[in-house]
Each structure stands twice: as C-alpha cells, then as structure tokens.
Amino acid sequence: MNEQRQQAYLNLIRSLLESPNGEEAEILAANQEFLDVGFVQKVEEVAQMCSQHGDENTANWLQGLAMQLREALNLDNKVDLQSLSEEEIQTYYQFLMEVLQVTADSGVGVYPLLLRNADKLDGMLAETLRRWGTNRLREGNADEVGKLAEVIAFFSYLMTVFSLGSKASNMEIAITGYEVVLNVYTQQAFPQYWAGTQNNLGNAYCHRILGDKAQNIELAIACLQNALTVYTQQAFSVDWAMTQNNLGFAYRNRIRGEQAQNLEQAISCYQNSLKIYTFDTFPYEWARTQNNLASAYRNRIRGEKAQNLELAIACSQEALKVRTFDAFPYEWAVTQNILAGAYLYRIKGERSENLEQAIAYLQNALKVITFDAFPDDWAATQNNLGLAYPERIRGERAENLELAIACHQEALKVYTFDAFPQQWASTQNNLGTAYLTRIRGEQSKNLELAIAYFQNALKVRTFDAFADDWASTQDNLGTAYANRIRGEQAENLEQAIAYFQNALKVRTFDAFPYEWASTQYNLGAAYADRIRGERAENLELAIACHQEVLKVYTFDAFPVDWAMTQNSIGIKFWCLLSQNKES
C-alpha cells in the first residue's frame, strides 16, 4: 500500500476525531474512495496504539467505528485468498514452509528471515497458515502431527514477541497459529499442551490490535480461565502462578463489568501468583508480580485510598529488591514511575516530602527512559513530571510552574495529535492547567492560553468518547472563565457556570464523589461572584452548593477541604445577611 494512501487514511481518522459529534457520517460519505479494508485496518491499528498508551476512550470509539465499517463493507478479519493470483498464493505458501522449517531448526533464528520478508507478515500469511495448517494436521500421522503442532505453536509464540513489522498482523498470525494447534491439542488428548496454548492464546488476545478491544479482553479471560482448569495450584503450581499473573493483567485492563470489581479480581490473581512466586524461588517473577500488584493498588477504587497508596508503595519497594538499576535497568525505571505516581497522590506523610520523592523517582526513571531509547515512555514520564511540579511546595512557585510547562511541551514532541490523540489531548489539558496558575508573564494572556489549550483538548475529549476526561476539562474551563480578565466579566461568569454544570453531568456523587465535590465547590464560588440574576438568590445557590460539598469533604477524610468549605459557607451567610439588611 503506497505511502500517500496511508497518509490519507490517517488524515481521515484525524478529521473524524476532530469533528463535532454527529458529523462523522457526513465526513465518511465525502471520503468514500478511502473506505476499504486498508482504512479499517488503519483505524484498528490507531485504536490499538491509543489503548497501549492508556487512551481507552479513543480506542473504544475507533474500534466501534471499525466494527461498523466492517459490517457495512462486508468485511471480517479473515482474508480471501481467492483475491490472490496463483503465483501470489504459491509465494505465501513457500514462505510459510520456509518459516516453519527454520523455526523447527533454529527457533529464534527465524527472526532474520521474518525481517527480510516483513511485507509477507500480513493477513494473507495468517490465512495461509490457517488453511494449510488445519488440513495438514488433519491428514498427517500422529507423530508428524505432534511435531508440526509443536513447531506452529512455537512460531506463534515468536510472533507475539517479534517487535518489527505490523504488530497488528503479527498478533493475528500468532492467534491463528494457536487456534490451529488447538485442533490437535485438545483438553482430553493433551491436557497440559492444551492449557499452555490456552494461556498463550489468552495473552495474544490481551494484546490484540484488530477486533473489538472489549471483546478481545473477554476472549483472553475465557482462555486463561480455561488454562486454569488444568493448571491447578496442586498439579502445576508454576504454570498456575504464571496464568494467575496473566489473568490479573487481563482483569486490570478489562473494559466490561464494574471497574472496581475488575481491579479486585486483578489484585486477587496477583496475590494468588505470589503464593508460588516467592522471592527465594522465583525472584524475577516475584518482582514482576509485585510491580503489577503495585499498579493495581495505585488505581484501586475500593478500600481506603490512603491505605491503597501505601500498599502500592510497599509493593513497588519490594519489587526494587530485584529490579535494580544494574541488573534490570528498564524494569527498575518502570517501577520508579509507579512509585512516583503513588507518592504524587500520597495522603499519609508530609505532603512536601511526598512530592519531592515523586519528582526524584521520575528523574530516576529518565536515567534509563530516554527519548531515543524509549520515546513513548519518555513522553509519559515528562508528562508525569509536569503534573508533579505544579503541586510542588518546595522551591519557588513561579519556577516550578515554568518547569511544569517545559515538561509538558517536551512530551508533545512525541505525543502528536496523529500518533497519540488521547495523550496529546491530556497534555493539552495539563498545559492549560499550568497556564491557569502561571505566575510569570501577563496574567490575562496566560488565561487566554489556558482556555486555548483546554479547547484543544476537547477536540479529542468528547462527551461520547471520553466522558470522564471531557468533564475534567469542562471543570478546568469553568475555572479559567471564572478568573478570565479579557471579555465581559458577567458573560465570563455565565460561561463558567455552564462549564461547571456540564462537568456535573458526568461527575455525579455516586460515580465520582471527590470530583463531584470539587466541581460543586467551584460552582458555588461562581454563583457567589455572579453578576447576572438576583444577588440574594445567587448567594443561596452558592450556599446550597457548598453544603452539598460537605457530604464528601468531612472533617475526618478531608480536614483542610472541610475547613475551607466551612469558611466559605460562613462568608456567604454573612454576605446574605448583609444583603438582607440592605434590602
């Protein structure tokens, strides 16, 4: 496929993501010449890229679009070999034979062959493998079939870890191979091989790019649970621990079901894994599982947040007993990043010291995660530093904000709109937050820049695709307009109130209690400053908002926020009394 058409696909995807809600059908109708299997595959590849970088909302929207297009265009993930000439079919067949022979002879020695023939690592090869492999395994004698199934299974594994070429195609080839060998490795005839293949197939579905992401995770969970019917703790303890760890990853990334429950399942799986993966017997696997457990605790919804963060820190520090800088530099850096996230939001301990720790851990990570070696991870770490500096208590406040802005701008060297739309939008939002509180420069200009960055973020963060992120940016825009210097103040405050009310469409008390309270507080402040409407009524609305906030900002849970809100309510009651006396 030529480069020009690939770029046209990316431009069309960008247009769809940037378009206002409801205009997608019109854009697709105007670009019908690009609506083919290549475009659908490109949508699925971009979706996977978004998912890998944490942009699940964009990933899900794109996967949904791909599914609709596949249905409309009568496409599926299978490839029609009839569209190839006989010569092309023979070329793929001969290449497959060579690949399997080299795999049988030298294992990873097949990689140079794959690299030289990257153009053949596609859906056609997967379908050739499916058809030939299924027929060959059905017709051969038992000895030949057993050996061939072993080779196909090993080749499939090698494809899952092959880092070059199209990752989407590589994973489809691997999935096809595993599915083919399951015709031989049945649970009844070869229970252990069947369980191993189910585990590997589950991992492949976890990392699959094509197809619906949510459905892929469900398939992964089903495969891994299949494996556990054979891999019991008593009979195959090490394999059981490995599969438990993989199942934990699947639940941690699950889209369907209640997120809180999925995280509990993930934690349970990791804890099961640690029953076998001990420090003494399996130090590397033990450390990896501790690291995974730390990630789960950091994001945990149930339980006390402060305690969950302490558990995340403890697990990360355990992992670092093995993941040292000298022995495992990349893994060490990954764990440094997780520790930074836990300290950034840590509730216990001195806040200023926690923030210094978070910054130190992120700076540690950058010793290994460089722009050249790991650009995606580098950008994520820069973005995290940008989040830490505005919170920093030590040092000059103005300088910390300049450092935050610089970090976010560094991240945008990698996080472009085309390559990482959600990360780009997140960084735009973060830049807006930094400019909102910036001390240096002209304040009115900083606020205009903040508004512009927030509005950029909303090009990706739509209500339908990314409701939570949309609400966050709406809240930020409300704050920006409430403080805006340019424009008519009365109109700016009306805009602020509208943005806060928008945010509360998503930030409900039940779903997001802390965020709900924060936006309620902001809305109350905007009503207190409101110019339009009756002054007494606006003050009543402000008091009502802040009294609602106290459902979350309790003395025990958030003493500083509780005190701030109590003080605010007192001031507004005083203003209301003064207003009543005047009238």
XYZ file of C-alpha atoms in Angstrom, residues 28-511:
484
model
C -17.266 9.342 5.743
C -19.726 9.944 2.903
C -17.445 12.627 1.475
C -14.451 10.249 1.564
C -15.938 7.027 0.194
C -12.916 6.399 -2.024
C -10.899 5.635 1.127
C -13.444 3.308 2.747
C -11.818 -0.073 2.167
C -10.174 -2.862 4.128
C -6.935 -0.860 4.354
C -8.705 2.024 6.056
C -10.422 -0.324 8.509
C -7.084 -1.919 9.399
C -5.522 1.512 9.886
C -8.393 2.506 12.219
C -7.796 -0.663 14.232
C -4.042 -0.044 14.386
C -4.560 3.527 15.638
C -7.095 2.199 18.154
C -4.536 -0.256 19.500
C -1.905 2.469 19.704
C -4.322 4.596 21.719
C -5.086 1.666 24.009
C -1.400 0.926 24.597
C -0.936 4.493 25.786
C -3.919 4.466 28.077
C -6.415 6.249 25.827
C -9.148 3.640 26.191
C -11.957 6.043 25.274
C -10.476 6.876 21.866
C -9.517 3.239 21.370
C -13.042 2.077 22.078
C -14.577 4.700 19.791
C -12.241 3.741 16.939
C -12.847 0.025 17.479
C -16.575 0.679 17.333
C -16.107 2.583 14.093
C -14.038 -0.268 12.664
C -16.724 -2.797 13.562
C -19.426 -0.687 11.900
C -17.297 -0.280 8.771
C -16.531 -3.992 8.606
C -20.234 -4.709 8.729
C -21.079 -2.013 6.193
C -18.318 -3.106 3.822
C -18.986 -6.829 4.371
C -15.510 -7.313 5.801
C -14.233 -9.536 8.577
C -10.820 -10.418 9.926
C -10.446 -13.373 7.558
C -8.668 -12.781 4.276
C -9.952 -14.114 0.964
C -7.085 -15.967 -0.720
C -9.142 -16.064 -3.891
C -8.250 -12.419 -4.401
C -4.619 -13.508 -4.964
C -3.158 -14.866 -8.156
C -1.906 -18.459 -8.176
C 1.638 -17.139 -8.206
C 0.991 -14.999 -5.112
C -0.627 -17.920 -3.291
C 2.425 -20.065 -4.039
C 4.730 -17.305 -2.795
C 2.956 -17.191 0.591
C 2.850 -20.998 0.784
C 6.580 -21.340 0.062
C 7.398 -18.601 2.565
C 5.314 -20.347 5.235
C 7.115 -23.641 4.583
C 10.477 -21.917 4.904
C 9.442 -20.143 8.105
C 8.259 -23.347 9.755
C 11.399 -25.218 8.729
C 13.717 -22.531 10.094
C 11.640 -22.356 13.279
C 11.981 -26.126 13.692
C 15.738 -25.982 13.054
C 16.811 -22.882 14.962
C 13.900 -21.278 16.838
C 14.656 -17.569 17.191
C 16.936 -17.946 14.168
C 13.766 -17.372 12.157
C 13.804 -13.653 13.001
C 16.273 -12.620 10.248
C 14.059 -14.442 7.727
C 10.986 -12.628 9.036
C 12.795 -9.317 8.885
C 13.768 -9.849 5.257
C 10.169 -10.717 4.386
C 8.256 -8.254 6.549
C 5.981 -7.483 3.578
C 4.589 -11.041 3.812
C 3.736 -10.836 7.514
C 0.099 -9.971 6.938
C -3.407 -11.366 6.883
C -2.634 -13.431 3.798
C 0.066 -15.339 5.672
C -2.291 -15.854 8.621
C -4.981 -17.274 6.341
C -2.429 -19.451 4.512
C -1.353 -20.810 7.897
C -4.964 -21.396 8.916
C -5.912 -23.319 5.777
C -2.717 -25.276 5.260
C -2.174 -25.968 8.965
C -5.740 -27.158 9.566
C -5.624 -29.531 6.573
C -2.115 -30.795 7.294
C -2.815 -31.522 10.949
C -5.956 -33.370 9.972
C -4.251 -35.595 7.378
C -0.836 -36.471 8.869
C 0.101 -39.407 11.079
C 0.228 -38.953 14.818
C 3.996 -38.449 15.035
C 4.100 -35.885 12.206
C 1.071 -34.071 13.553
C 2.593 -33.793 17.025
C 5.866 -32.366 15.717
C 4.131 -29.907 13.369
C 1.783 -28.684 16.100
C 4.797 -28.048 18.338
C 6.532 -26.038 15.601
C 3.415 -23.964 14.802
C 2.852 -23.258 18.495
C 6.468 -22.105 18.927
C 6.300 -19.969 15.785
C 3.099 -18.384 17.123
C 4.857 -17.510 20.371
C 7.782 -15.998 18.462
C 5.348 -13.820 16.506
C 3.865 -12.410 19.720
C 7.270 -11.081 20.776
C 8.513 -10.063 17.300
C 8.857 -6.284 17.591
C 9.236 -5.383 13.900
C 6.682 -5.127 11.128
C 2.980 -4.575 11.807
C 2.180 -5.552 15.375
C -1.467 -5.971 14.386
C -0.583 -8.502 11.685
C 1.972 -10.266 13.875
C -0.641 -10.827 16.565
C -3.188 -12.112 14.035
C -0.644 -14.645 12.743
C 0.058 -15.765 16.328
C -3.638 -16.102 17.194
C -4.230 -18.066 14.010
C -1.373 -20.442 14.843
C -2.612 -21.065 18.371
C -6.148 -21.692 17.122
C -4.828 -24.128 14.512
C -2.873 -26.230 17.020
C -5.887 -26.434 19.325
C -7.339 -28.791 16.717
C -4.647 -31.213 17.892
C -4.070 -30.102 21.477
C -7.487 -30.974 22.845
C -8.186 -30.970 26.561
C -8.930 -34.685 26.512
C -5.911 -35.843 24.492
C -3.198 -33.360 25.547
C -4.449 -31.501 28.626
C -1.124 -29.880 29.511
C -0.391 -28.701 25.962
C -3.996 -27.554 25.662
C -3.675 -25.488 28.836
C -0.368 -23.977 27.689
C -1.886 -22.996 24.349
C -4.958 -21.531 26.063
C -2.644 -19.424 28.234
C -0.655 -18.214 25.224
C -3.809 -17.534 23.235
C -5.182 -15.549 26.170
C -2.055 -13.403 26.232
C -2.298 -12.844 22.484
C -5.909 -11.702 22.797
C -4.899 -9.336 25.611
C -2.507 -7.598 23.219
C -4.563 -7.964 20.054
C -4.930 -4.836 17.914
C -7.645 -5.869 15.482
C -11.211 -6.566 16.533
C -13.186 -5.069 19.405
C -10.892 -4.356 22.370
C -13.517 -5.191 24.974
C -14.343 -8.477 23.261
C -10.664 -9.361 22.919
C -10.199 -8.985 26.680
C -13.245 -11.187 27.298
C -11.787 -13.842 24.994
C -8.468 -13.536 26.828
C -10.147 -14.066 30.194
C -12.025 -17.098 28.856
C -8.801 -18.656 27.517
C -6.898 -18.025 30.738
C -9.705 -19.456 32.826
C -9.677 -22.498 30.527
C -5.986 -22.923 31.232
C -6.665 -22.879 34.976
C -8.933 -25.921 34.684
C -5.718 -27.895 34.078
C -3.113 -25.630 35.652
C -4.156 -26.099 39.269
C -2.050 -24.967 42.192
C -1.569 -28.559 43.287
C -0.729 -30.168 39.933
C 1.116 -27.403 38.034
C 1.977 -24.772 40.604
C 4.389 -22.707 38.487
C 2.128 -22.697 35.429
C -0.797 -21.853 37.711
C 1.110 -18.861 39.092
C 2.028 -17.687 35.583
C -1.591 -17.910 34.407
C -2.856 -16.145 37.533
C -0.474 -13.283 36.789
C -1.684 -13.104 33.179
C -5.305 -13.200 34.313
C -4.557 -10.322 36.667
C -3.306 -8.286 33.704
C -6.487 -9.080 31.759
C -8.774 -8.038 34.619
C -6.751 -4.883 35.223
C -7.374 -3.867 31.609
C -10.948 -5.161 31.371
C -13.499 -2.783 29.846
C -16.700 -4.666 30.559
C -18.050 -5.180 34.046
C -17.636 -2.908 37.063
C -14.180 -1.358 37.134
C -13.919 -1.604 40.906
C -14.674 -5.327 40.823
C -12.274 -5.913 37.931
C -9.466 -4.368 39.967
C -10.362 -6.553 42.942
C -10.149 -9.593 40.665
C -6.773 -8.433 39.381
C -5.443 -7.994 42.926
C -6.713 -11.446 43.881
C -4.987 -13.013 40.859
C -1.680 -11.304 41.636
C -1.890 -12.391 45.261
C -2.535 -15.955 44.103
C 0.531 -15.755 41.885
C 2.670 -14.705 44.853
C 1.775 -17.924 46.665
C 4.196 -19.634 44.267
C 6.361 -16.762 43.012
C 8.391 -16.211 46.165
C 11.466 -14.047 46.482
C 13.723 -17.046 47.094
C 12.496 -19.392 44.363
C 11.389 -17.064 41.546
C 12.901 -13.633 42.234
C 12.316 -12.110 38.772
C 8.697 -13.304 38.535
C 8.114 -12.320 42.176
C 9.336 -8.780 41.458
C 7.258 -8.509 38.274
C 4.134 -9.560 40.170
C 4.878 -7.135 42.999
C 5.147 -4.400 40.382
C 1.819 -5.419 38.832
C 0.196 -5.512 42.241
C 1.500 -2.006 42.923
C -0.187 -0.746 39.737
C -3.463 -2.345 40.761
C -3.356 -0.871 44.265
C -2.484 2.574 42.929
C -5.657 2.542 40.807
C -7.856 0.672 43.287
C -11.331 2.096 43.844
C -12.466 0.084 46.856
C -10.903 0.413 50.269
C -9.348 3.481 51.849
C -7.410 5.478 49.290
C -4.606 6.329 51.696
C -4.070 2.676 52.554
C -4.187 1.596 48.903
C -1.418 4.055 48.070
C 0.671 2.779 50.981
C 0.235 -0.757 49.658
C 1.275 0.414 46.177
C 4.426 1.956 47.633
C 5.216 -1.157 49.671
C 4.790 -3.472 46.663
C 6.958 -1.232 44.472
C 9.716 -1.151 47.065
C 9.553 -4.932 47.293
C 9.946 -5.159 43.512
C 13.070 -2.980 43.682
C 14.821 -5.611 45.785
C 15.209 -7.491 42.491
C 14.673 -4.776 39.895
C 17.931 -2.965 40.487
C 19.435 -0.362 38.177
C 22.396 -2.598 37.342
C 20.555 -5.884 36.819
C 17.299 -4.779 35.183
C 17.539 -1.102 34.217
C 14.305 -0.839 32.209
C 12.246 -2.730 34.794
C 13.849 -0.572 37.512
C 12.757 2.560 35.639
C 9.190 1.250 35.207
C 8.921 0.683 38.946
C 10.362 4.146 39.625
C 7.474 5.550 37.587
C 4.897 3.587 39.576
C 6.423 4.798 42.853
C 6.284 8.372 41.570
C 2.567 8.056 40.856
C 1.910 6.705 44.335
C 3.907 9.448 46.068
C 2.342 12.165 43.908
C -1.102 11.341 45.324
C 0.024 10.005 48.708
C -2.166 11.087 51.625
C -0.022 9.930 54.542
C 3.266 11.595 55.392
C 4.341 15.195 54.826
C 2.927 16.475 51.553
C 6.017 18.460 50.575
C 8.307 15.477 51.140
C 5.994 13.166 49.186
C 6.156 15.496 46.193
C 9.940 15.687 46.358
C 10.026 11.884 46.378
C 7.709 11.729 43.357
C 9.915 14.132 41.404
C 13.058 12.228 42.384
C 11.575 8.912 41.229
C 10.579 10.410 37.875
C 14.031 11.887 37.399
C 15.466 8.476 38.219
C 13.310 6.888 35.552
C 14.652 9.335 32.967
C 18.167 7.991 33.529
C 17.051 4.896 31.615
C 13.935 6.004 29.753
C 15.495 8.359 27.221
C 13.913 9.995 24.192
C 15.979 7.878 21.796
C 15.611 4.509 23.531
C 12.021 4.640 24.799
C 10.250 7.676 23.280
C 6.724 6.703 24.408
C 7.784 6.018 27.998
C 9.937 9.167 27.968
C 6.957 11.299 26.960
C 4.795 9.717 29.661
C 7.468 10.413 32.274
C 7.855 14.017 31.108
C 4.097 14.436 31.374
C 4.117 12.986 34.891
C 6.873 15.407 35.891
C 4.724 18.184 34.511
C 1.948 17.067 36.859
C 4.262 16.924 39.864
C 5.908 20.355 39.569
C 2.707 22.446 39.922
C 1.897 20.550 43.128
C 5.383 21.089 44.493
C 5.589 23.008 47.770
C 9.341 23.477 47.995
C 11.218 25.785 45.679
C 9.947 28.951 44.038
C 6.331 28.565 42.934
C 6.854 30.527 39.730
C 9.846 28.417 38.714
C 8.014 25.150 39.457
C 5.234 26.191 37.101
C 7.741 27.047 34.377
C 9.299 23.594 34.815
C 5.857 22.005 34.505
C 5.164 23.855 31.266
C 8.552 22.841 29.879
C 7.934 19.164 30.727
C 4.534 19.110 29.024
C 5.959 20.799 25.955
C 8.699 18.159 25.855
C 6.048 15.449 25.966
C 4.383 16.966 22.897
C 7.493 16.135 20.869
C 6.227 12.540 20.986
C 2.550 12.998 21.815
C 1.350 14.384 18.494
C -2.318 14.568 17.565
C -1.922 11.961 14.816
C 0.160 9.417 16.703
C -1.215 9.720 20.256
C -4.511 11.650 20.183
C -5.559 10.967 23.764
C -2.095 11.615 25.197
C -1.934 14.788 23.093
C -5.287 15.905 24.496
C -4.245 15.036 28.047
C -1.055 17.054 27.675
C -3.012 19.975 26.196
C -5.265 19.833 29.251
C -2.238 19.714 31.560
C -0.673 22.699 29.813
C -3.937 24.568 30.257
C -3.851 23.828 33.983
C -0.258 25.059 34.233
C -1.019 28.301 32.385
C -4.143 28.776 34.506
C -1.962 29.129 37.604
C 1.168 30.585 35.935
C 2.795 33.476 37.777
C 5.252 34.724 35.168
C 4.056 36.504 32.077
C 0.922 38.623 31.650
C -1.940 37.051 33.595
C -4.602 37.907 31.034
C -2.540 36.262 28.279
C -1.847 33.199 30.427
C -5.577 32.738 30.961
C -6.260 33.026 27.231
C -3.577 30.416 26.560
C -5.120 28.162 29.225
C -8.528 28.439 27.555
C -7.000 27.679 24.155
C -5.249 24.569 25.494
C -8.437 23.341 27.168
C -10.400 23.853 23.966
C -7.715 21.929 22.067
C -8.156 19.053 24.500
C -11.892 18.968 23.770
C -11.156 18.177 20.106
C -10.423 14.672 21.362
C -12.079 14.634 24.777
C -15.707 14.498 23.661
C -18.665 13.629 25.879
C -19.426 10.469 23.892
C -15.868 9.177 23.545
C -14.181 10.287 26.809
C -16.850 11.338 29.274
C -14.592 11.446 32.365
C -11.854 13.429 30.628
C -14.450 15.685 28.992
C -15.873 16.502 32.420
C -12.406 17.248 33.807
C -11.672 19.703 31.009
C -15.133 21.269 31.351
C -14.350 21.891 35.020
C -10.992 23.408 34.087
C -12.621 25.683 31.518
C -15.099 26.778 34.179
C -12.219 27.798 36.434
C -10.492 29.624 33.585
C -13.602 31.602 32.650
C -14.355 32.386 36.295
C -10.922 34.059 36.505
C -10.789 35.467 32.971
C -9.706 39.106 32.640
C -10.478 39.704 28.979
C -14.040 39.861 27.750
C -17.148 40.919 29.703
C -16.969 39.667 33.290
C -20.687 38.942 33.533
C -20.566 36.776 30.404
C -17.383 35.043 31.559
C -19.123 34.012 34.803
C -22.131 32.681 32.878
C -19.731 30.624 30.770
C -18.026 29.362 33.919
C -21.344 28.267 35.455
C -22.304 26.490 32.219
C -18.981 24.613 32.133
C -19.309 23.528 35.778
C -22.860 22.342 35.148
C -21.595 20.395 32.132
C -18.971 18.684 34.276
C -21.644 17.623 36.778
C -23.431 15.674 34.036
C -20.628 13.141 34.428
C -19.248 13.916 37.880
C -22.082 12.559 39.978
C -21.998 11.950 43.727
C -22.300 8.179 43.274
C -19.792 7.737 40.453
